[in-house]
Amino acid sequence: GKRVVGYFGRVPHDRWMACEMSFVPRFDASLVVETMGARGDKTLYDDFTVTGAMILNGGFEQPAVGWTNPAFDPKDERVSLCNVESPRGFVDAAEVGVPAAEGRRMACGNDVITFRQPIDVRKGLPVTIRFKARACPLK
């Protein structure tokens, strides 16, 4: 399959940065939305919305809903992110010392701890993926 990468540059430490990418599918397809932060450095993600498709738990408020990280068990792509060693995976604002972009929880990952979710898109129906990101102050 093909891979489309949206690169949004360095994310700030002092605020949430809004990120957005849009496309029009040429075919009906099932795609995977995946985050990927900087190598080793932790990145916070929150407030995912998708127009033209459906995404579950875009605010990461519910552990183990919608998002997976197969790197923790290559045999089971449904493995939960709620049991990753803190402060990684789904985290509370109090754990990382910054307010969530929405709600009280967010996702914290890097280049290895990624967050994936399949979405179904339809031919000719524009899709826009929006989310917020910022650097995590914790090492």
PDB file of C-alpha atoms in Angstrom:
ATOM      1  CA  GLY A   1       0.000   0.000   0.000  1.00  0.00           C
ATOM      2  CA  LYS A   2       0.898   3.652  -0.246  1.00  0.00           C
ATOM      3  CA  ARG A   3       1.940   5.828   2.668  1.00  0.00           C
ATOM      4  CA  VAL A   4       1.020   9.494   2.991  1.00  0.00           C
ATOM      5  CA  VAL A   5       3.011  11.413   5.591  1.00  0.00           C
ATOM      6  CA  GLY A   6       2.036  14.779   7.037  1.00  0.00           C
ATOM      7  CA  TYR A   7       5.059  16.526   8.537  1.00  0.00           C
ATOM      8  CA  PHE A   8       4.201  19.388  10.877  1.00  0.00           C
ATOM      9  CA  GLY A   9       7.668  20.430  12.060  1.00  0.00           C
ATOM     10  CA  ARG A  10       8.806  20.882  15.652  1.00  0.00           C
ATOM     11  CA  VAL A  11       6.025  21.214  18.172  1.00  0.00           C
ATOM     12  CA  PRO A  12       6.272  23.907  20.877  1.00  0.00           C
ATOM     13  CA  HIS A  13       6.806  23.279  24.606  1.00  0.00           C
ATOM     14  CA  ASP A  14       4.627  26.159  25.796  1.00  0.00           C
ATOM     15  CA  ARG A  15       1.363  25.622  23.892  1.00  0.00           C
ATOM     16  CA  TRP A  16      -0.695  23.226  21.787  1.00  0.00           C
ATOM     17  CA  MET A  17      -0.083  23.482  18.037  1.00  0.00           C
ATOM     18  CA  ALA A  18      -3.033  22.858  15.694  1.00  0.00           C
ATOM     19  CA  CYS A  19      -2.219  20.452  12.846  1.00  0.00           C
ATOM     20  CA  GLU A  20      -4.347  19.635   9.818  1.00  0.00           C
ATOM     21  CA  MET A  21      -4.115  17.636   6.607  1.00  0.00           C
ATOM     22  CA  SER A  22      -6.718  17.099   3.871  1.00  0.00           C
ATOM     23  CA  PHE A  23      -7.100  14.844   0.857  1.00  0.00           C
ATOM     24  CA  VAL A  24      -9.732  13.453  -1.509  1.00  0.00           C
ATOM     25  CA  PRO A  25      -9.609   9.638  -1.820  1.00  0.00           C
ATOM     26  CA  ARG A  26      -9.578   8.238  -5.353  1.00  0.00           C
ATOM     27  CA  PHE A  27     -10.990   4.911  -4.082  1.00  0.00           C
ATOM     28  CA  ASP A  28     -13.063   3.571  -1.198  1.00  0.00           C
ATOM     29  CA  ALA A  29     -10.434   2.406   1.285  1.00  0.00           C
ATOM     30  CA  SER A  30      -9.566   1.562   4.857  1.00  0.00           C
ATOM     31  CA  LEU A  31      -6.616   3.692   6.006  1.00  0.00           C
ATOM     32  CA  VAL A  32      -4.620   3.875   9.204  1.00  0.00           C
ATOM     33  CA  VAL A  33      -4.099   7.187  10.991  1.00  0.00           C
ATOM     34  CA  GLU A  34      -0.813   6.963  12.911  1.00  0.00           C
ATOM     35  CA  THR A  35       1.092   9.469  15.040  1.00  0.00           C
ATOM     36  CA  MET A  36       4.872   9.503  15.152  1.00  0.00           C
ATOM     37  CA  GLY A  37       6.788  11.878  17.410  1.00  0.00           C
ATOM     38  CA  ALA A  38      10.461  12.727  17.491  1.00  0.00           C
ATOM     39  CA  ARG A  39      13.070  10.059  18.151  1.00  0.00           C
ATOM     40  CA  GLY A  40      13.229   9.577  21.902  1.00  0.00           C
ATOM     41  CA  ASP A  41      11.507  12.873  22.771  1.00  0.00           C
ATOM     42  CA  LYS A  42       7.929  12.580  23.950  1.00  0.00           C
ATOM     43  CA  THR A  43       5.123  14.314  22.069  1.00  0.00           C
ATOM     44  CA  LEU A  44       1.620  14.927  23.417  1.00  0.00           C
ATOM     45  CA  TYR A  45      -1.425  14.484  21.146  1.00  0.00           C
ATOM     46  CA  ASP A  46      -5.035  15.457  21.760  1.00  0.00           C
ATOM     47  CA  ASP A  47      -8.309  16.515  20.168  1.00  0.00           C
ATOM     48  CA  PHE A  48      -8.268  14.372  16.985  1.00  0.00           C
ATOM     49  CA  THR A  49     -11.213  15.034  14.677  1.00  0.00           C
ATOM     50  CA  VAL A  50     -11.830  13.704  11.200  1.00  0.00           C
ATOM     51  CA  THR A  51     -14.335  15.048   8.707  1.00  0.00           C
ATOM     52  CA  GLY A  52     -15.303  12.685   5.901  1.00  0.00           C
ATOM     53  CA  ALA A  53     -14.639   9.616   8.093  1.00  0.00           C
ATOM     54  CA  MET A  54     -15.131   8.514  11.685  1.00  0.00           C
ATOM     55  CA  ILE A  55     -12.486   8.351  14.398  1.00  0.00           C
ATOM     56  CA  LEU A  56     -13.073   6.956  17.892  1.00  0.00           C
ATOM     57  CA  ASN A  57     -11.870   8.472  21.161  1.00  0.00           C
ATOM     58  CA  GLY A  58     -10.172  11.463  19.519  1.00  0.00           C
ATOM     59  CA  GLY A  59      -9.579  13.015  22.934  1.00  0.00           C
ATOM     60  CA  PHE A  60      -7.997   9.852  24.439  1.00  0.00           C
ATOM     61  CA  GLU A  61     -10.442  10.093  27.361  1.00  0.00           C
ATOM     62  CA  GLN A  62     -11.254   6.360  27.358  1.00  0.00           C
ATOM     63  CA  PRO A  63      -8.297   3.982  27.809  1.00  0.00           C
ATOM     64  CA  ALA A  64      -8.177   1.110  25.318  1.00  0.00           C
ATOM     65  CA  VAL A  65     -10.819   2.569  22.951  1.00  0.00           C
ATOM     66  CA  GLY A  66     -10.027   3.065  19.275  1.00  0.00           C
ATOM     67  CA  TRP A  67      -6.248   3.453  19.366  1.00  0.00           C
ATOM     68  CA  THR A  68      -3.616   0.687  19.316  1.00  0.00           C
ATOM     69  CA  ASN A  69       0.157   0.276  19.194  1.00  0.00           C
ATOM     70  CA  PRO A  70       1.141  -3.084  17.705  1.00  0.00           C
ATOM     71  CA  ALA A  71       4.803  -2.545  18.632  1.00  0.00           C
ATOM     72  CA  PHE A  72       4.050  -3.842  22.122  1.00  0.00           C
ATOM     73  CA  ASP A  73       2.883  -7.235  20.815  1.00  0.00           C
ATOM     74  CA  PRO A  74       3.349  -7.903  17.101  1.00  0.00           C
ATOM     75  CA  LYS A  75       0.890 -10.829  17.314  1.00  0.00           C
ATOM     76  CA  ASP A  76      -1.982  -8.698  18.639  1.00  0.00           C
ATOM     77  CA  GLU A  77      -2.763  -5.388  16.931  1.00  0.00           C
ATOM     78  CA  ARG A  78      -5.493  -4.705  19.492  1.00  0.00           C
ATOM     79  CA  VAL A  79      -3.039  -4.370  22.380  1.00  0.00           C
ATOM     80  CA  SER A  80      -4.040  -1.568  24.737  1.00  0.00           C
ATOM     81  CA  LEU A  81      -2.007   1.563  25.303  1.00  0.00           C
ATOM     82  CA  CYS A  82      -3.409   2.111  28.777  1.00  0.00           C
ATOM     83  CA  ASN A  83      -0.737  -0.068  30.435  1.00  0.00           C
ATOM     84  CA  VAL A  84       2.389   1.532  28.979  1.00  0.00           C
ATOM     85  CA  GLU A  85       4.940   2.677  31.574  1.00  0.00           C
ATOM     86  CA  SER A  86       4.030   6.223  32.676  1.00  0.00           C
ATOM     87  CA  PRO A  87       4.264   8.896  31.370  1.00  0.00           C
ATOM     88  CA  ARG A  88       3.616   7.248  28.013  1.00  0.00           C
ATOM     89  CA  GLY A  89       0.416   6.013  26.442  1.00  0.00           C
ATOM     90  CA  PHE A  90      -2.838   7.627  27.557  1.00  0.00           C
ATOM     91  CA  VAL A  91      -2.001  10.107  30.329  1.00  0.00           C
ATOM     92  CA  ASP A  92      -3.843  12.496  32.618  1.00  0.00           C
ATOM     93  CA  ALA A  93      -2.978  16.196  32.531  1.00  0.00           C
ATOM     94  CA  ALA A  94      -1.759  15.980  36.141  1.00  0.00           C
ATOM     95  CA  GLU A  95       0.797  13.271  35.179  1.00  0.00           C
ATOM     96  CA  VAL A  96       2.591  15.478  32.671  1.00  0.00           C
ATOM     97  CA  GLY A  97       1.937  18.885  34.232  1.00  0.00           C
ATOM     98  CA  VAL A  98       0.191  20.532  31.269  1.00  0.00           C
ATOM     99  CA  PRO A  99      -3.522  20.981  30.553  1.00  0.00           C
ATOM    100  CA  ALA A 100      -5.081  18.747  27.928  1.00  0.00           C
ATOM    101  CA  ALA A 101      -6.141  20.437  24.686  1.00  0.00           C
ATOM    102  CA  GLU A 102      -9.625  19.097  25.423  1.00  0.00           C
ATOM    103  CA  GLY A 103     -10.983  16.987  28.258  1.00  0.00           C
ATOM    104  CA  ARG A 104      -8.476  15.858  30.879  1.00  0.00           C
ATOM    105  CA  ARG A 105      -6.513  13.122  29.105  1.00  0.00           C
ATOM    106  CA  MET A 106      -4.158  12.998  26.132  1.00  0.00           C
ATOM    107  CA  ALA A 107      -1.742  10.616  24.408  1.00  0.00           C
ATOM    108  CA  CYS A 108       2.018  10.733  25.046  1.00  0.00           C
ATOM    109  CA  GLY A 109       4.375   8.977  22.623  1.00  0.00           C
ATOM    110  CA  ASN A 110       7.474   9.226  20.465  1.00  0.00           C
ATOM    111  CA  ASP A 111       8.844   7.513  17.335  1.00  0.00           C
ATOM    112  CA  VAL A 112       8.325   4.023  18.832  1.00  0.00           C
ATOM    113  CA  ILE A 113       5.207   4.612  20.930  1.00  0.00           C
ATOM    114  CA  THR A 114       2.768   5.528  18.185  1.00  0.00           C
ATOM    115  CA  PHE A 115      -1.021   5.687  18.188  1.00  0.00           C
ATOM    116  CA  ARG A 116      -2.873   4.002  15.330  1.00  0.00           C
ATOM    117  CA  GLN A 117      -6.489   3.813  14.296  1.00  0.00           C
ATOM    118  CA  PRO A 118      -8.117   2.604  11.066  1.00  0.00           C
ATOM    119  CA  ILE A 119     -10.614   4.870   9.313  1.00  0.00           C
ATOM    120  CA  ASP A 120     -12.820   4.090   6.316  1.00  0.00           C
ATOM    121  CA  VAL A 121     -12.871   6.657   3.517  1.00  0.00           C
ATOM    122  CA  ARG A 122     -15.084   6.921   0.440  1.00  0.00           C
ATOM    123  CA  LYS A 123     -14.093   7.761  -3.116  1.00  0.00           C
ATOM    124  CA  GLY A 124     -14.524  11.476  -3.838  1.00  0.00           C
ATOM    125  CA  LEU A 125     -15.509  12.434  -0.253  1.00  0.00           C
ATOM    126  CA  PRO A 126     -12.980  14.979   1.099  1.00  0.00           C
ATOM    127  CA  VAL A 127     -11.243  13.951   4.345  1.00  0.00           C
ATOM    128  CA  THR A 128      -9.673  16.371   6.821  1.00  0.00           C
ATOM    129  CA  ILE A 129      -7.701  15.150   9.833  1.00  0.00           C
ATOM    130  CA  ARG A 130      -7.152  17.682  12.620  1.00  0.00           C
ATOM    131  CA  PHE A 131      -5.349  17.287  15.926  1.00  0.00           C
ATOM    132  CA  LYS A 132      -3.270  19.197  18.437  1.00  0.00           C
ATOM    133  CA  ALA A 133       0.312  18.416  19.468  1.00  0.00           C
ATOM    134  CA  ARG A 134       2.936  19.788  21.846  1.00  0.00           C
ATOM    135  CA  ALA A 135       6.243  18.698  23.315  1.00  0.00           C
ATOM    136  CA  CYS A 136       5.997  16.814  26.600  1.00  0.00           C
ATOM    137  CA  PRO A 137       7.936  18.499  29.432  1.00  0.00           C
ATOM    138  CA  LEU A 138       8.837  15.145  31.035  1.00  0.00           C
ATOM    139  CA  LYS A 139      11.821  13.036  29.981  1.00  0.00           C
TER     140      LYS A 139
END
